[in-house]
Short mmCIF file of C-alpha atoms (C1' of nucleotides) in Angstrom, two decimals:
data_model
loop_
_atom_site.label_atom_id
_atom_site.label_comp_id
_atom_site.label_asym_id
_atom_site.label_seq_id
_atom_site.Cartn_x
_atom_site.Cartn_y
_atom_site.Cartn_z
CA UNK A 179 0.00 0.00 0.00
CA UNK A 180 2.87 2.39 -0.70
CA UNK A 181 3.20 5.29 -3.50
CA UNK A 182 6.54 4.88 -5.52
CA UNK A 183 10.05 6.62 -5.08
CA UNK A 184 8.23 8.43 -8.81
CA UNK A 185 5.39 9.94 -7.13
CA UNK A 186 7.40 11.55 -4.43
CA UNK A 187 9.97 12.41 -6.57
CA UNK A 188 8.02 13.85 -8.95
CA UNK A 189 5.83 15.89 -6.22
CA UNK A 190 8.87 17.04 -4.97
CA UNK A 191 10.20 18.21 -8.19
CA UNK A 192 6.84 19.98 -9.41
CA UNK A 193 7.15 21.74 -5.40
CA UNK A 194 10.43 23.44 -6.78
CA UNK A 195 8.53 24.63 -10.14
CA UNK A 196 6.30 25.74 -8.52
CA UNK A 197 8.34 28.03 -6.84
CA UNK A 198 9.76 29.53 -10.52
CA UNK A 199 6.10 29.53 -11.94
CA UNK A 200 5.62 32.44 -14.20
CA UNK A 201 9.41 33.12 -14.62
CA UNK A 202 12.23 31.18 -15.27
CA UNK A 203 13.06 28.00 -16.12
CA UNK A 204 14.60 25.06 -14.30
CA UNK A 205 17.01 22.67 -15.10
CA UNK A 206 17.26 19.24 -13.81
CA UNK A 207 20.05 19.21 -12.75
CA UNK A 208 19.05 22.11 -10.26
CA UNK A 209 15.76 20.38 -9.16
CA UNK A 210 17.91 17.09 -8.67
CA UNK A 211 20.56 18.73 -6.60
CA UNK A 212 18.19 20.95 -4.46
CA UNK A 213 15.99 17.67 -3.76
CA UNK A 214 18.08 14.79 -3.40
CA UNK A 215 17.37 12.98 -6.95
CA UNK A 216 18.97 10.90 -9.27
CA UNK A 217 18.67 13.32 -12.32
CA UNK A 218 19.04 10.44 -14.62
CA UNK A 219 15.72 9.35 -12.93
CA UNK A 220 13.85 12.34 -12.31
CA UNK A 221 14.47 13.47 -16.01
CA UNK A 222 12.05 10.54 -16.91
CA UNK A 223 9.68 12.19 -14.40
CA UNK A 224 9.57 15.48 -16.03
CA UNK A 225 9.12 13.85 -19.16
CA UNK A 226 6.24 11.74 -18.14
CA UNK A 227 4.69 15.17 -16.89
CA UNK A 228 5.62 16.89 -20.13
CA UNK A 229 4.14 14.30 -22.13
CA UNK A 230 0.85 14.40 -19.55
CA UNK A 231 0.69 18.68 -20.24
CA UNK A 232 1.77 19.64 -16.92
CA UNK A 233 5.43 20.83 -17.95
CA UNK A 234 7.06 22.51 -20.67
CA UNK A 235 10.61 22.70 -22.05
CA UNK A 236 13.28 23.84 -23.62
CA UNK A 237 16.31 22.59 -24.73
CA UNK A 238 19.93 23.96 -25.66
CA UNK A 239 22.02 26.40 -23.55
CA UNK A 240 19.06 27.97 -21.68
CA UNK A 241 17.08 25.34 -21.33
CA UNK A 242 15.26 24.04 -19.01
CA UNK A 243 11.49 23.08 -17.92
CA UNK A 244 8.88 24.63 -16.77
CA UNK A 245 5.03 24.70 -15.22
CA UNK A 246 2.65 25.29 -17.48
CA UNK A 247 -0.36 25.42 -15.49
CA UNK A 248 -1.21 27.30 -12.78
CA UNK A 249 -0.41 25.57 -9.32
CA UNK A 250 -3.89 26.08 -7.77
CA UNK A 251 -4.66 23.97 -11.00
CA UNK A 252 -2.84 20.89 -10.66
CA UNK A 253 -3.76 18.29 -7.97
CA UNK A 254 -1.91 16.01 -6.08
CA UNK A 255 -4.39 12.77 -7.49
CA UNK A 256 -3.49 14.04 -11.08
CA UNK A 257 0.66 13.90 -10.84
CA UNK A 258 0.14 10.47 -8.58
CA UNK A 259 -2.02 8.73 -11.11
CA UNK A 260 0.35 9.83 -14.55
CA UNK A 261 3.44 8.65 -12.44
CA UNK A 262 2.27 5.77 -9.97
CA UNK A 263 -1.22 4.68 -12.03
CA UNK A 264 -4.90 4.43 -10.37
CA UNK A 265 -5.61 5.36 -6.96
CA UNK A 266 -7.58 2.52 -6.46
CA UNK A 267 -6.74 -0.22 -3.74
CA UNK A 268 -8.09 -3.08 -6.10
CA UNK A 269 -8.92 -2.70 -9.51
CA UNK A 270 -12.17 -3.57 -9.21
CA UNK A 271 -13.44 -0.65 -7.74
CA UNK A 272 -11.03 1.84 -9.69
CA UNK A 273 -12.99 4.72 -11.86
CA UNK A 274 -10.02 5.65 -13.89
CA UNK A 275 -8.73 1.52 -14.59
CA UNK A 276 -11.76 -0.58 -14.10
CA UNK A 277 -11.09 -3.98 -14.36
CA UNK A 278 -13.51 -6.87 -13.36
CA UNK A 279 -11.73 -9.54 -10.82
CA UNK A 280 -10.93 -13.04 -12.37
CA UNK A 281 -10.93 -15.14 -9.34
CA UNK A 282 -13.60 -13.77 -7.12
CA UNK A 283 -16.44 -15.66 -6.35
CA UNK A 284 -18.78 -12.15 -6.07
CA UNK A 285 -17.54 -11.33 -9.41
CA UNK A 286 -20.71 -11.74 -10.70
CA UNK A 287 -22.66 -10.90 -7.54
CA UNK A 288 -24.77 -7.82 -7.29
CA UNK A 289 -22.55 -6.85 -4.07
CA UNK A 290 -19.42 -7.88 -3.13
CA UNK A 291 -18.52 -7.22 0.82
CA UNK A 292 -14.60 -5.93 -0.16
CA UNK A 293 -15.84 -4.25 -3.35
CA UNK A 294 -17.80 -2.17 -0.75
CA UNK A 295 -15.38 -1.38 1.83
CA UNK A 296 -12.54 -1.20 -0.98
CA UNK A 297 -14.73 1.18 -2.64
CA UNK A 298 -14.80 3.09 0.55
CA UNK A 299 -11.22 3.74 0.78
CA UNK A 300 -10.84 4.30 -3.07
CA UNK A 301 -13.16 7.39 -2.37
CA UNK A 302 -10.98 8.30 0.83
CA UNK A 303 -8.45 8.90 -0.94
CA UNK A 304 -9.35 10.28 -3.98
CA UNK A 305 -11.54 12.87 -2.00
CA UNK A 306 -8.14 13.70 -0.59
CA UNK A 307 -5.93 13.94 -3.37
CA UNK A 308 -8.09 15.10 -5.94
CA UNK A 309 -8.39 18.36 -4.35
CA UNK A 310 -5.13 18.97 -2.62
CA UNK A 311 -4.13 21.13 -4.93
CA UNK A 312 -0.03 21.88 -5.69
CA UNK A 313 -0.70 25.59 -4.78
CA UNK A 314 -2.15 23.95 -1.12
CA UNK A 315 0.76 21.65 -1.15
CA UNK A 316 3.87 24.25 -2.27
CA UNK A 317 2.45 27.04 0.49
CA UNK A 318 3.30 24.85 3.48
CA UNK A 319 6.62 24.98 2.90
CA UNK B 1311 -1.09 1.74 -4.22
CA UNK B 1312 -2.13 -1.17 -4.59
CA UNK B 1313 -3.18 -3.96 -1.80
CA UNK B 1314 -1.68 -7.52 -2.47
CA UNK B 1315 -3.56 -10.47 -3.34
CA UNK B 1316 -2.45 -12.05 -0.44
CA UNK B 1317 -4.72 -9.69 1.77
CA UNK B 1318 -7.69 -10.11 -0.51
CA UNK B 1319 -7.48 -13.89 -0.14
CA UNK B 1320 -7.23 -13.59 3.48
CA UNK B 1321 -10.23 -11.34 3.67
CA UNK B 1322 -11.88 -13.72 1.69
CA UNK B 1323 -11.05 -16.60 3.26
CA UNK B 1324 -12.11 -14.89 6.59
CA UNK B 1325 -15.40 -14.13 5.04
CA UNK B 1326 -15.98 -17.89 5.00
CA UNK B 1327 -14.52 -18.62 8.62
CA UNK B 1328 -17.22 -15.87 9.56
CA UNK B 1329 -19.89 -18.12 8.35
CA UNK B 1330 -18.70 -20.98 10.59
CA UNK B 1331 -18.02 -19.00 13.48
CA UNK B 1332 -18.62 -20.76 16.89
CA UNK B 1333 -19.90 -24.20 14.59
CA UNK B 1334 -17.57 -26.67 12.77
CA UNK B 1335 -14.02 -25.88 11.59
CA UNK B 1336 -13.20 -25.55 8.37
CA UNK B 1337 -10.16 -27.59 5.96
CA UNK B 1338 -8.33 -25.34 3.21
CA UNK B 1339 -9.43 -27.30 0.71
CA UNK B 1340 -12.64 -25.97 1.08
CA UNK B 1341 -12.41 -22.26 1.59
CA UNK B 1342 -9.98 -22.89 -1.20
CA UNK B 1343 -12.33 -24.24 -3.40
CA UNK B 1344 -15.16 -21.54 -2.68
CA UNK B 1345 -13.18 -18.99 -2.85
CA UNK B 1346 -10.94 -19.98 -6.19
CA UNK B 1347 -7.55 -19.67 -3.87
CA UNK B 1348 -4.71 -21.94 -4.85
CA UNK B 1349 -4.54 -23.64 -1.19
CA UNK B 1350 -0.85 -24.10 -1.16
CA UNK B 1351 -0.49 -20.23 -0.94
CA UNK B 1352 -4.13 -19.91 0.98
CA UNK B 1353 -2.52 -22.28 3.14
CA UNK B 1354 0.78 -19.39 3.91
CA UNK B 1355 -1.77 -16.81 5.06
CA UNK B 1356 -3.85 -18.93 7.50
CA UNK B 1357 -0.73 -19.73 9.03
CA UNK B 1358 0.00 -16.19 9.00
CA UNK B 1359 -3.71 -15.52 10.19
CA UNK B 1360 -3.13 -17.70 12.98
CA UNK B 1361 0.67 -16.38 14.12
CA UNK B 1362 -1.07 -13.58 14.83
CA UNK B 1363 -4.06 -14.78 16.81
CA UNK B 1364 -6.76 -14.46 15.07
CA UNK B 1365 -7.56 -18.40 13.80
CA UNK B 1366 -7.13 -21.58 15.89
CA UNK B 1367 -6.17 -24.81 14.06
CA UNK B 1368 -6.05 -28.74 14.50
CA UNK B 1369 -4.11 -31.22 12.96
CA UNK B 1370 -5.48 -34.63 12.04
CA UNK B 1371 -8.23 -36.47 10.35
CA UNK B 1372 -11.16 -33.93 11.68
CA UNK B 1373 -8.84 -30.34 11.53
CA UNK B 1374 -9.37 -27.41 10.16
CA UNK B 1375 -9.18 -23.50 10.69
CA UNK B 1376 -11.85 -21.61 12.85
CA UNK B 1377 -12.13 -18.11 14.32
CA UNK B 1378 -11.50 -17.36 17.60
CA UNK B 1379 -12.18 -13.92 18.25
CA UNK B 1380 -15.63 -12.35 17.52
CA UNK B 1381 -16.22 -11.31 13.82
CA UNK B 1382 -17.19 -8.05 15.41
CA UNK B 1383 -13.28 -7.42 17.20
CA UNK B 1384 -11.12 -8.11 14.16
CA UNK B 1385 -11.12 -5.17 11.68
CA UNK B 1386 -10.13 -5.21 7.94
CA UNK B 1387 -7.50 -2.41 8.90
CA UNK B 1388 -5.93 -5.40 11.37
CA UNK B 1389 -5.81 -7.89 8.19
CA UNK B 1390 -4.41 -6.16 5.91
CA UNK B 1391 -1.55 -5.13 8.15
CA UNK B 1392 -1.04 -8.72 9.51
CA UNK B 1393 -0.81 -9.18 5.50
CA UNK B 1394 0.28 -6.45 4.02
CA UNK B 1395 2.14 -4.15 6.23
CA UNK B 1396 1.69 -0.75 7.28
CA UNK B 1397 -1.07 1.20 5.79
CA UNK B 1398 0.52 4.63 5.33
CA UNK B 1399 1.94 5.48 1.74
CA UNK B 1400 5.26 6.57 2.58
CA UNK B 1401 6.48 5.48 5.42
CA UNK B 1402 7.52 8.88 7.19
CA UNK B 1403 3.71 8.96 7.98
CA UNK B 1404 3.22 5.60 9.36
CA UNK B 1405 2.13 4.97 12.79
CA UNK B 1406 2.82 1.21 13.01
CA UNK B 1407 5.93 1.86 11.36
CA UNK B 1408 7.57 5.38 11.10
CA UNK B 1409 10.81 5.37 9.29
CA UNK B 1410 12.49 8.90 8.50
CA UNK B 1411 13.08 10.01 5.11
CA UNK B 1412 16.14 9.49 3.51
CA UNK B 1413 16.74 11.73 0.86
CA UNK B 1414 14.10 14.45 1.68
CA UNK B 1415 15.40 17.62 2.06
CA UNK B 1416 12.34 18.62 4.20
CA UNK B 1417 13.35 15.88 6.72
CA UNK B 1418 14.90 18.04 8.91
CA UNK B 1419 12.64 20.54 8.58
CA UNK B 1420 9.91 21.29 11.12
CA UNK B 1421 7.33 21.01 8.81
CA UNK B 1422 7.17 18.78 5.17
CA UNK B 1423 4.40 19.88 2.77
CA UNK B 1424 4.23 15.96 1.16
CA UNK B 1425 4.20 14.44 4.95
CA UNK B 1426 0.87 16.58 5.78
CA UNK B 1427 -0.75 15.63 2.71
CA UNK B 1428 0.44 11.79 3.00
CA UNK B 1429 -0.85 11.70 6.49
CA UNK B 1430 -4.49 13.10 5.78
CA UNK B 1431 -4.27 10.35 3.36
CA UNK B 1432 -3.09 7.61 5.70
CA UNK B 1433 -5.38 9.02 8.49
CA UNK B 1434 -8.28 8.54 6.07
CA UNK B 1435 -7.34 4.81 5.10
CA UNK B 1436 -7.05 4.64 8.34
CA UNK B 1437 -10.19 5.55 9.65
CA UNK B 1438 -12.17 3.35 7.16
CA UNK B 1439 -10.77 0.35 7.39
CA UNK B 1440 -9.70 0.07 11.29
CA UNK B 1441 -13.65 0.75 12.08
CA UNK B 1442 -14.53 -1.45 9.62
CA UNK B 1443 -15.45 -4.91 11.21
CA UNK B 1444 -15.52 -8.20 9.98
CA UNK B 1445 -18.91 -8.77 10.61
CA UNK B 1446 -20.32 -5.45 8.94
CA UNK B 1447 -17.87 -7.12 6.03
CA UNK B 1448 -19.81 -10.37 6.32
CA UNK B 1449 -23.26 -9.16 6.40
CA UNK B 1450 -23.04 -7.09 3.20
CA UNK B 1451 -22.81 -10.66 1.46
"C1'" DA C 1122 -0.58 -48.66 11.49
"C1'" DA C 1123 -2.50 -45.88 8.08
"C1'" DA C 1124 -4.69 -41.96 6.46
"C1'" DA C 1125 -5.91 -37.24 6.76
"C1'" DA C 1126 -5.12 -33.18 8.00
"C1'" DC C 1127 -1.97 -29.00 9.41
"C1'" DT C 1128 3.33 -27.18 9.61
"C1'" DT C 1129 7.62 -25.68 8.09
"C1'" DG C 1130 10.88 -24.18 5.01
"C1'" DA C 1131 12.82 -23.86 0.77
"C1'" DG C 1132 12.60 -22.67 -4.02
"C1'" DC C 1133 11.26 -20.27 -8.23
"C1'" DA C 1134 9.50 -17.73 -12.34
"C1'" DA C 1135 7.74 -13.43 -13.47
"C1'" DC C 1136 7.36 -8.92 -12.48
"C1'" DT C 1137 8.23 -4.31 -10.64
"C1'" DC C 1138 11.12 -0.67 -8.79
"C1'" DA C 1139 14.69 2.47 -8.86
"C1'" DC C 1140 18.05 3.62 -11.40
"C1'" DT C 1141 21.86 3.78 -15.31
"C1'" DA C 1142 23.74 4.29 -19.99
"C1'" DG C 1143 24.12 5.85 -24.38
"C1'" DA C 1144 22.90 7.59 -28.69
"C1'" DC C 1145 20.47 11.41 -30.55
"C1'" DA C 1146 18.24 16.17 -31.47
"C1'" DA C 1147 17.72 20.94 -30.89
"C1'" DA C 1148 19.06 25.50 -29.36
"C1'" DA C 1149 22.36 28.99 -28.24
"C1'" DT C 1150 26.81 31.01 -28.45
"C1'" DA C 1151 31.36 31.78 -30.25
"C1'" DT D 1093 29.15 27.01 -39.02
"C1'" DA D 1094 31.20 24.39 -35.20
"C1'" DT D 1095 30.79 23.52 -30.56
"C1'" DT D 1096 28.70 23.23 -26.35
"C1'" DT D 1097 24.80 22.78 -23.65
"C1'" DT D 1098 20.82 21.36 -22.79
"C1'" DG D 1099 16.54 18.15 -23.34
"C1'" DT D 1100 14.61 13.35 -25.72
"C1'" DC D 1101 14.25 8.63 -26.37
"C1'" DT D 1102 15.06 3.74 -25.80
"C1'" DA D 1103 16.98 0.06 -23.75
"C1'" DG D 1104 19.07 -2.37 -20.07
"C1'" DT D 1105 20.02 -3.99 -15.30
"C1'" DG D 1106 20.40 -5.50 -10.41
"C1'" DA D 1107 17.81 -6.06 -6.35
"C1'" DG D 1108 13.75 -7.01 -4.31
"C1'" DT D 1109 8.81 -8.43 -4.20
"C1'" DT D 1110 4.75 -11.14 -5.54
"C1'" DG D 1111 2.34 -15.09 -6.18
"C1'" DC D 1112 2.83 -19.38 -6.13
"C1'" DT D 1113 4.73 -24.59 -5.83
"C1'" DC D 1114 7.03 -28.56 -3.67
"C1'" DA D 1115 8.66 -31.67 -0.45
"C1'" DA D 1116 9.43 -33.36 3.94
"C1'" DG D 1117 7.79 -33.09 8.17
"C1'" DT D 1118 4.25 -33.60 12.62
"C1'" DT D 1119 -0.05 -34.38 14.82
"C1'" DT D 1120 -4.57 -36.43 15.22
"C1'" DT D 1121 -8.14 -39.67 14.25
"C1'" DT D 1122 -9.80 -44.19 12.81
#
DNA sequence: AAAAACTTGAGCAACTCACTAGACAAAATA
DNA sequence: TATTTTGTCTAGTGAGTTGCTCAAGTTTTT
């Protein structure tokens, strides 16, 4: 029940673009120095969130990356689920990755008692995550 | 953020010891076969299950597993940690198992923006599934 | 004594995680 | 235009985990 090394990273990383949103850009190597990353690692990051519209960049001598939407626009559920996948406990009762369970024996069930409780804590957290918002996040610092 | 098939089997597998609870015992085999759980590994988490208090066993021509505390004092949040581990998402917000951050350059810190929203989160889980009771999960069948 | 159960411990294939390496492409500067 | 400095892409890799299997016990009943 753990988020990856990526999610964290990656939160971490968006925390420092945060705090150049509007003007300049960042480089990785300055993100990976200032947080403690691998830069070979958290370049695939940033690319994942370039690729997912969060980030721009540039390349060449002043190059860099760079937000590209506002902070109080970007949640914490958003950047967990492009880098770490569906919040969802079992896949079952995921909204974003829906998948019906092989094995279980309530598969085809009406109800299913840990589809309901499951379901529950899939809720939890989304409710949580989905509107933390990076602005929320970056301004208790 | 995912929860292993090992605790779904044992919640399942519980679900059926609820059903027996204070009658007969029941033989892997058969919550095996009701529940479509290969019983070699179903067999890992009783053991587990029981290590931990929860199921009594016998050996011998007439054994089996049974229950031996109330379905209403053993919660899903119990389970899954017997099963699982810890609940919280990174562990610098764990309560059952707090381990400091490594690499985080908010570690020292007072305060760490990720660690407040990661503990809302892990409060929430949490909150669900240590009030959640076995028999509530039972009933809902 | 034999059979039917649980017990223990080891082993294993497939997968995932966290990271590394290297070739390549574009932008700026000299 | 040549060189340097950045980002881009793809592939690989070692360690650890997951989900299971197997085999050799031990205990209990018949």
């Amino acid at each position: 029940m753990k988020f990856s090394k990526k999610s964290e990273y990656g939160l971490r990383a968006l925390l420092e673009l945060c705090g150049t949103y509007g003007g300049r850009v960042l480089q990785r190597h300055e993100i990976a120095e200032r947080q403690n990353i691998p830069v070979e690692f958290l370049e695939q990051i940033l690319l994942a969130l370039k690729r997912a519209g969060l980030l721009a960049s540039r390349r060449g001598v002043r190059g860099g990356y760079a937000l590209i939407k506002s902070p109080e626009d970007i949640t914490l559920g958003q950047v967990i689920r492009i880098l770490d996948g569906p919040l969802a406990p079992i896949s079952c009762v995921s909204k974003t990755a829906y998948q019906k369970c092989a094995d279980c024996p309530y598969a085809a069930t009406p109800s299913c008692p840990l589809q309901q409780a499951m379901g529950e804590v899939r809720d939890a957290i989304a409710n949580i995550l989905d509107h933390y918002t990076l602005s929320r996040f970056a301004h208790s610092k």
